[in-house]
Amino acid sequence: MCTPHVTEYADGKKRRKAAQKPIQGYFPAIVDEDTFQRARSLLLDTPSPLRGRNAYGVVKNLFGGLTRCGRCGGTMAYADKGQSKRTRHTSLVCLKARTGAGCKYAAVHYPPLEVAFLQHGPPTPGNSPAGSGARTP
């Protein structure tokens, strides 16, 4: 499908607007519609890699898919700005701010957040006390 558009200039900004209705069949299909829909459903049913029980490998963001922006309630994403001489610059940022969708860009420095959570957050199953109903082997 192809959607023709026009470029308009307003207030010194360039904006792209759809000029016509989408043209179905503009690009030739590589696979039939049924195969495409089955493949797409498999992708949508698959959880994102490196989260929760699917985390095989190095997990960079302990809070993946869990944190929300305090201003707009949008999803926070892990941002890695690279490494200077001794420090890696990582943070959590609002996706709406990152994409210019209306929130103010303010990064939350990631390492202290992770350390605080690991030291003072809820206990992990490995170091939780056993309850009265716990079985012994």
Short mmCIF file of N, CA and C in Angstrom, two decimals, residues 2-136:
data_model
loop_
_atom_site.label_atom_id
_atom_site.label_comp_id
_atom_site.label_asym_id
_atom_site.label_seq_id
_atom_site.Cartn_x
_atom_site.Cartn_y
_atom_site.Cartn_z
N CYS A 2 0.53 2.22 -0.74
CA CYS A 2 1.26 3.48 -0.83
C CYS A 2 0.29 4.62 -0.51
N THR A 3 0.74 5.57 0.31
CA THR A 3 -0.08 6.74 0.61
C THR A 3 0.64 7.97 0.09
N PRO A 4 0.19 8.51 -1.05
CA PRO A 4 0.82 9.72 -1.58
C PRO A 4 0.65 10.88 -0.60
N HIS A 5 1.63 11.77 -0.57
CA HIS A 5 1.57 12.90 0.36
C HIS A 5 2.10 14.17 -0.30
N VAL A 6 1.87 15.28 0.37
CA VAL A 6 2.43 16.56 -0.04
C VAL A 6 3.18 17.14 1.14
N THR A 7 4.17 17.97 0.86
CA THR A 7 4.93 18.63 1.91
C THR A 7 4.48 20.08 1.97
N GLU A 8 4.08 20.52 3.16
CA GLU A 8 3.63 21.89 3.36
C GLU A 8 4.60 22.59 4.31
N TYR A 9 4.73 23.89 4.14
CA TYR A 9 5.56 24.69 5.02
C TYR A 9 4.66 25.68 5.75
N ALA A 10 4.66 25.61 7.09
CA ALA A 10 3.84 26.51 7.89
C ALA A 10 4.66 26.96 9.10
N ASP A 11 4.70 28.24 9.34
CA ASP A 11 5.44 28.80 10.48
C ASP A 11 6.90 28.37 10.48
N GLY A 12 7.48 28.26 9.31
CA GLY A 12 8.88 27.89 9.20
C GLY A 12 9.16 26.42 9.44
N LYS A 13 8.09 25.61 9.57
CA LYS A 13 8.27 24.17 9.79
C LYS A 13 7.76 23.40 8.59
N LYS A 14 8.44 22.31 8.32
CA LYS A 14 8.07 21.43 7.21
C LYS A 14 7.14 20.35 7.74
N ARG A 15 5.97 20.19 7.13
CA ARG A 15 5.00 19.19 7.57
C ARG A 15 4.59 18.33 6.38
N ARG A 16 4.47 17.04 6.64
CA ARG A 16 4.07 16.09 5.61
C ARG A 16 2.61 15.72 5.84
N LYS A 17 1.78 15.90 4.83
CA LYS A 17 0.36 15.59 4.97
C LYS A 17 -0.08 14.66 3.83
N ALA A 18 -0.97 13.73 4.17
CA ALA A 18 -1.50 12.81 3.16
C ALA A 18 -2.34 13.62 2.17
N ALA A 19 -2.10 13.41 0.89
CA ALA A 19 -2.82 14.17 -0.13
C ALA A 19 -3.96 13.36 -0.73
N GLN A 20 -3.83 12.06 -0.74
CA GLN A 20 -4.82 11.20 -1.38
C GLN A 20 -5.09 9.99 -0.50
N LYS A 21 -6.04 9.19 -0.94
CA LYS A 21 -6.31 7.93 -0.24
C LYS A 21 -5.20 6.94 -0.54
N PRO A 22 -4.95 6.01 0.37
CA PRO A 22 -3.92 4.98 0.12
C PRO A 22 -4.25 4.17 -1.13
N ILE A 23 -3.21 3.78 -1.84
CA ILE A 23 -3.36 2.99 -3.06
C ILE A 23 -3.04 1.54 -2.73
N GLN A 24 -4.07 0.69 -2.70
CA GLN A 24 -3.89 -0.73 -2.41
C GLN A 24 -3.18 -1.40 -3.58
N GLY A 25 -2.27 -2.33 -3.29
CA GLY A 25 -1.60 -3.10 -4.34
C GLY A 25 -0.55 -2.32 -5.10
N TYR A 26 -0.12 -1.17 -4.62
CA TYR A 26 0.88 -0.36 -5.31
C TYR A 26 2.22 -1.09 -5.37
N PHE A 27 2.59 -1.70 -4.23
CA PHE A 27 3.81 -2.50 -4.19
C PHE A 27 3.43 -3.97 -4.39
N PRO A 28 4.20 -4.72 -5.20
CA PRO A 28 3.85 -6.13 -5.41
C PRO A 28 4.02 -6.95 -4.14
N ALA A 29 3.10 -7.87 -3.89
CA ALA A 29 3.14 -8.72 -2.70
C ALA A 29 4.20 -9.81 -2.87
N ILE A 30 4.96 -10.05 -1.81
CA ILE A 30 5.96 -11.11 -1.83
C ILE A 30 5.34 -12.42 -1.40
N VAL A 31 4.42 -12.35 -0.42
CA VAL A 31 3.70 -13.53 0.06
C VAL A 31 2.20 -13.24 -0.01
N ASP A 32 1.40 -14.30 -0.01
CA ASP A 32 -0.05 -14.10 -0.05
C ASP A 32 -0.55 -13.55 1.29
N GLU A 33 -1.73 -12.98 1.33
CA GLU A 33 -2.29 -12.33 2.50
C GLU A 33 -2.41 -13.28 3.70
N ASP A 34 -2.81 -14.53 3.47
CA ASP A 34 -2.97 -15.50 4.55
C ASP A 34 -1.63 -15.76 5.25
N THR A 35 -0.57 -15.97 4.47
CA THR A 35 0.76 -16.21 5.04
C THR A 35 1.23 -15.00 5.84
N PHE A 36 0.99 -13.81 5.28
CA PHE A 36 1.38 -12.57 5.97
C PHE A 36 0.67 -12.45 7.31
N GLN A 37 -0.64 -12.70 7.35
CA GLN A 37 -1.40 -12.57 8.59
C GLN A 37 -0.97 -13.61 9.63
N ARG A 38 -0.66 -14.84 9.20
CA ARG A 38 -0.20 -15.86 10.14
C ARG A 38 1.16 -15.48 10.73
N ALA A 39 2.08 -14.97 9.89
CA ALA A 39 3.40 -14.55 10.37
C ALA A 39 3.26 -13.37 11.33
N ARG A 40 2.39 -12.44 11.01
CA ARG A 40 2.19 -11.28 11.87
C ARG A 40 1.62 -11.68 13.23
N SER A 41 0.70 -12.64 13.24
CA SER A 41 0.12 -13.08 14.51
C SER A 41 1.18 -13.75 15.38
N LEU A 42 2.13 -14.46 14.76
CA LEU A 42 3.22 -15.06 15.52
C LEU A 42 4.09 -13.98 16.17
N LEU A 43 4.35 -12.91 15.42
CA LEU A 43 5.15 -11.82 15.97
C LEU A 43 4.44 -11.14 17.13
N LEU A 44 3.14 -10.92 17.01
CA LEU A 44 2.40 -10.23 18.06
C LEU A 44 2.25 -11.07 19.32
N ASP A 45 2.27 -12.41 19.19
CA ASP A 45 2.14 -13.29 20.34
C ASP A 45 3.46 -13.52 21.07
N THR A 46 4.57 -13.12 20.47
CA THR A 46 5.88 -13.36 21.05
C THR A 46 6.25 -12.22 21.98
N PRO A 47 6.60 -12.51 23.23
CA PRO A 47 7.03 -11.44 24.13
C PRO A 47 8.35 -10.84 23.67
N SER A 48 8.58 -9.61 24.04
CA SER A 48 9.83 -8.94 23.68
C SER A 48 11.01 -9.67 24.31
N PRO A 49 12.13 -9.72 23.61
CA PRO A 49 13.29 -10.41 24.17
C PRO A 49 13.90 -9.65 25.34
N LEU A 50 14.63 -10.36 26.18
CA LEU A 50 15.36 -9.84 27.32
C LEU A 50 14.46 -9.16 28.34
N ARG A 51 13.28 -9.72 28.57
CA ARG A 51 12.40 -9.24 29.63
C ARG A 51 11.82 -10.44 30.36
N GLY A 52 11.74 -10.33 31.65
CA GLY A 52 11.10 -11.36 32.46
C GLY A 52 11.71 -12.72 32.26
N ARG A 53 10.86 -13.73 32.08
CA ARG A 53 11.36 -15.10 31.96
C ARG A 53 12.05 -15.37 30.64
N ASN A 54 11.97 -14.43 29.68
CA ASN A 54 12.64 -14.59 28.39
C ASN A 54 14.02 -13.96 28.39
N ALA A 55 14.50 -13.52 29.52
CA ALA A 55 15.77 -12.80 29.60
C ALA A 55 16.94 -13.78 29.61
N TYR A 56 17.37 -14.17 28.45
CA TYR A 56 18.55 -15.01 28.31
C TYR A 56 19.64 -14.13 27.72
N GLY A 57 20.63 -13.80 28.48
CA GLY A 57 21.68 -12.91 28.01
C GLY A 57 21.84 -11.75 28.97
N VAL A 58 22.40 -10.67 28.48
CA VAL A 58 22.67 -9.51 29.32
C VAL A 58 21.43 -8.62 29.33
N VAL A 59 20.89 -8.37 30.49
CA VAL A 59 19.74 -7.49 30.63
C VAL A 59 20.29 -6.10 30.97
N LYS A 60 20.05 -5.14 30.09
CA LYS A 60 20.55 -3.79 30.30
C LYS A 60 19.58 -2.95 31.12
N ASN A 61 18.27 -3.22 30.97
CA ASN A 61 17.27 -2.41 31.64
C ASN A 61 16.43 -3.30 32.56
N LEU A 62 16.68 -3.20 33.84
CA LEU A 62 15.95 -3.97 34.83
C LEU A 62 14.46 -3.61 34.84
N PHE A 63 14.14 -2.40 34.42
CA PHE A 63 12.78 -1.89 34.50
C PHE A 63 12.05 -1.93 33.15
N GLY A 64 12.52 -2.72 32.18
CA GLY A 64 11.95 -2.76 30.84
C GLY A 64 10.44 -2.97 30.82
N GLY A 65 9.71 -2.01 30.27
CA GLY A 65 8.26 -2.10 30.16
C GLY A 65 7.51 -1.81 31.45
N LEU A 66 8.20 -1.43 32.51
CA LEU A 66 7.56 -1.24 33.82
C LEU A 66 7.46 0.22 34.25
N THR A 67 8.38 1.07 33.83
CA THR A 67 8.41 2.44 34.31
C THR A 67 7.54 3.36 33.47
N ARG A 68 6.98 4.38 34.12
CA ARG A 68 6.11 5.36 33.48
C ARG A 68 6.62 6.76 33.76
N CYS A 69 6.38 7.67 32.85
CA CYS A 69 6.77 9.07 32.99
C CYS A 69 5.92 9.72 34.07
N GLY A 70 6.55 10.49 34.95
CA GLY A 70 5.84 11.18 36.01
C GLY A 70 5.02 12.35 35.51
N ARG A 71 5.34 12.88 34.33
CA ARG A 71 4.60 14.02 33.78
C ARG A 71 3.36 13.60 33.00
N CYS A 72 3.54 12.65 32.07
CA CYS A 72 2.43 12.33 31.16
C CYS A 72 1.91 10.90 31.32
N GLY A 73 2.61 10.06 32.07
CA GLY A 73 2.18 8.67 32.24
C GLY A 73 2.60 7.76 31.11
N GLY A 74 3.39 8.29 30.17
CA GLY A 74 3.86 7.49 29.03
C GLY A 74 4.95 6.51 29.44
N THR A 75 5.30 5.61 28.54
CA THR A 75 6.31 4.60 28.80
C THR A 75 7.70 5.23 28.81
N MET A 76 8.54 4.76 29.72
CA MET A 76 9.93 5.19 29.78
C MET A 76 10.79 4.16 29.05
N ALA A 77 11.79 4.64 28.33
CA ALA A 77 12.67 3.76 27.57
C ALA A 77 14.12 3.95 28.02
N TYR A 78 14.89 2.91 27.89
CA TYR A 78 16.31 2.92 28.23
C TYR A 78 17.08 3.63 27.13
N ALA A 79 17.90 4.60 27.49
CA ALA A 79 18.71 5.33 26.51
C ALA A 79 20.17 5.19 26.88
N ASP A 80 20.98 4.77 25.93
CA ASP A 80 22.42 4.61 26.14
C ASP A 80 23.13 5.62 25.26
N LYS A 81 23.74 6.61 25.87
CA LYS A 81 24.41 7.69 25.13
C LYS A 81 25.89 7.42 24.91
N GLY A 82 26.34 6.22 25.23
CA GLY A 82 27.73 5.86 25.01
C GLY A 82 28.58 6.05 26.25
N GLN A 83 29.87 5.97 26.06
CA GLN A 83 30.79 6.00 27.19
C GLN A 83 31.80 7.12 27.04
N SER A 84 32.04 7.85 28.13
CA SER A 84 33.12 8.83 28.16
C SER A 84 34.36 8.11 28.70
N LYS A 85 35.29 8.83 29.24
CA LYS A 85 36.54 8.21 29.70
C LYS A 85 36.32 7.05 30.67
N ARG A 86 35.50 7.25 31.70
CA ARG A 86 35.31 6.21 32.71
C ARG A 86 33.86 5.81 32.91
N THR A 87 32.92 6.58 32.41
CA THR A 87 31.52 6.37 32.76
C THR A 87 30.66 6.10 31.53
N ARG A 88 29.76 5.14 31.66
CA ARG A 88 28.77 4.87 30.62
C ARG A 88 27.55 5.73 30.94
N HIS A 89 27.02 6.46 29.98
CA HIS A 89 25.91 7.38 30.19
C HIS A 89 24.59 6.72 29.78
N THR A 90 23.88 6.20 30.78
CA THR A 90 22.60 5.55 30.53
C THR A 90 21.52 6.23 31.36
N SER A 91 20.31 6.24 30.82
CA SER A 91 19.20 6.88 31.52
C SER A 91 17.88 6.30 31.04
N LEU A 92 16.81 6.66 31.74
CA LEU A 92 15.46 6.35 31.32
C LEU A 92 14.83 7.65 30.85
N VAL A 93 14.18 7.63 29.69
CA VAL A 93 13.54 8.83 29.15
C VAL A 93 12.13 8.50 28.68
N CYS A 94 11.26 9.49 28.72
CA CYS A 94 9.88 9.32 28.27
C CYS A 94 9.88 9.16 26.75
N LEU A 95 9.18 8.14 26.26
CA LEU A 95 9.13 7.92 24.81
C LEU A 95 8.40 9.04 24.09
N LYS A 96 7.40 9.64 24.74
CA LYS A 96 6.69 10.77 24.11
C LYS A 96 7.63 11.96 23.95
N ALA A 97 8.46 12.21 24.93
CA ALA A 97 9.42 13.31 24.84
C ALA A 97 10.49 12.99 23.80
N ARG A 98 10.93 11.75 23.77
CA ARG A 98 11.98 11.33 22.84
C ARG A 98 11.54 11.45 21.39
N THR A 99 10.26 11.22 21.14
CA THR A 99 9.75 11.29 19.77
C THR A 99 9.09 12.61 19.46
N GLY A 100 9.10 13.56 20.41
CA GLY A 100 8.50 14.87 20.18
C GLY A 100 6.99 14.84 20.17
N ALA A 101 6.40 13.97 20.98
CA ALA A 101 4.94 13.81 20.98
C ALA A 101 4.26 14.57 22.12
N GLY A 102 4.94 15.57 22.69
CA GLY A 102 4.25 16.43 23.63
C GLY A 102 4.71 16.43 25.06
N CYS A 103 5.67 15.64 25.45
CA CYS A 103 6.15 15.65 26.83
C CYS A 103 7.51 16.34 26.85
N LYS A 104 7.91 16.83 28.02
CA LYS A 104 9.20 17.51 28.17
C LYS A 104 10.30 16.47 28.40
N TYR A 105 11.41 16.59 27.67
CA TYR A 105 12.52 15.64 27.76
C TYR A 105 13.30 15.88 29.05
N ALA A 106 13.29 14.89 29.91
CA ALA A 106 14.08 14.92 31.14
C ALA A 106 14.54 13.50 31.42
N ALA A 107 15.84 13.29 31.37
CA ALA A 107 16.40 11.96 31.57
C ALA A 107 16.58 11.66 33.06
N VAL A 108 16.32 10.41 33.44
CA VAL A 108 16.55 9.94 34.80
C VAL A 108 17.79 9.06 34.74
N HIS A 109 18.85 9.46 35.42
CA HIS A 109 20.11 8.72 35.39
C HIS A 109 19.86 7.29 35.87
N TYR A 110 20.21 6.30 35.05
CA TYR A 110 19.85 4.91 35.31
C TYR A 110 20.63 4.21 36.44
N PRO A 111 21.97 4.27 36.50
CA PRO A 111 22.69 3.47 37.51
C PRO A 111 22.24 3.69 38.96
N PRO A 112 22.06 4.94 39.44
CA PRO A 112 21.61 5.08 40.83
C PRO A 112 20.21 4.51 41.06
N LEU A 113 19.36 4.59 40.06
CA LEU A 113 18.01 4.04 40.17
C LEU A 113 18.06 2.53 40.34
N GLU A 114 18.89 1.86 39.54
CA GLU A 114 19.01 0.41 39.64
C GLU A 114 19.62 -0.01 40.98
N VAL A 115 20.66 0.69 41.42
CA VAL A 115 21.30 0.36 42.70
C VAL A 115 20.31 0.53 43.85
N ALA A 116 19.56 1.63 43.85
CA ALA A 116 18.58 1.87 44.92
C ALA A 116 17.52 0.79 44.94
N PHE A 117 17.06 0.39 43.77
CA PHE A 117 16.03 -0.65 43.71
C PHE A 117 16.56 -1.98 44.22
N LEU A 118 17.77 -2.34 43.81
CA LEU A 118 18.34 -3.62 44.23
C LEU A 118 18.65 -3.65 45.72
N GLN A 119 19.03 -2.50 46.29
CA GLN A 119 19.35 -2.46 47.71
C GLN A 119 18.12 -2.31 48.60
N HIS A 120 17.14 -1.53 48.16
CA HIS A 120 16.02 -1.19 49.02
C HIS A 120 14.66 -1.63 48.49
N GLY A 121 14.63 -2.24 47.31
CA GLY A 121 13.37 -2.67 46.71
C GLY A 121 12.81 -3.91 47.38
N PRO A 122 11.75 -4.46 46.81
CA PRO A 122 11.16 -5.67 47.38
C PRO A 122 12.14 -6.83 47.33
N PRO A 123 12.04 -7.76 48.28
CA PRO A 123 12.97 -8.89 48.30
C PRO A 123 12.79 -9.77 47.07
N THR A 124 13.87 -10.35 46.62
CA THR A 124 13.81 -11.27 45.49
C THR A 124 13.52 -12.67 46.01
N PRO A 125 12.99 -13.56 45.18
CA PRO A 125 12.68 -14.91 45.65
C PRO A 125 13.87 -15.63 46.27
N GLY A 126 15.08 -15.34 45.83
CA GLY A 126 16.25 -16.03 46.35
C GLY A 126 16.56 -15.69 47.80
N ASN A 127 16.18 -14.49 48.27
CA ASN A 127 16.50 -14.14 49.64
C ASN A 127 15.24 -13.85 50.47
N SER A 128 14.10 -14.30 50.01
CA SER A 128 12.85 -14.12 50.75
C SER A 128 12.76 -15.16 51.85
N PRO A 129 12.22 -14.76 53.01
CA PRO A 129 12.05 -15.75 54.07
C PRO A 129 10.95 -16.74 53.70
N ALA A 130 11.11 -17.97 54.11
CA ALA A 130 10.11 -18.99 53.83
C ALA A 130 8.92 -18.77 54.76
N GLY A 131 7.72 -18.89 54.21
CA GLY A 131 6.51 -18.72 55.01
C GLY A 131 6.20 -19.97 55.82
N SER A 132 5.15 -19.90 56.61
CA SER A 132 4.80 -21.04 57.48
C SER A 132 4.36 -22.25 56.67
N GLY A 133 3.91 -22.01 55.43
CA GLY A 133 3.46 -23.12 54.60
C GLY A 133 4.54 -23.71 53.74
N ALA A 134 5.79 -23.29 53.95
CA ALA A 134 6.88 -23.78 53.12
C ALA A 134 7.18 -25.25 53.42
N ARG A 135 7.45 -25.99 52.37
CA ARG A 135 7.78 -27.41 52.54
C ARG A 135 9.27 -27.58 52.68
N THR A 136 9.66 -28.54 53.46
CA THR A 136 11.08 -28.88 53.58
C THR A 136 11.29 -30.24 52.95
#
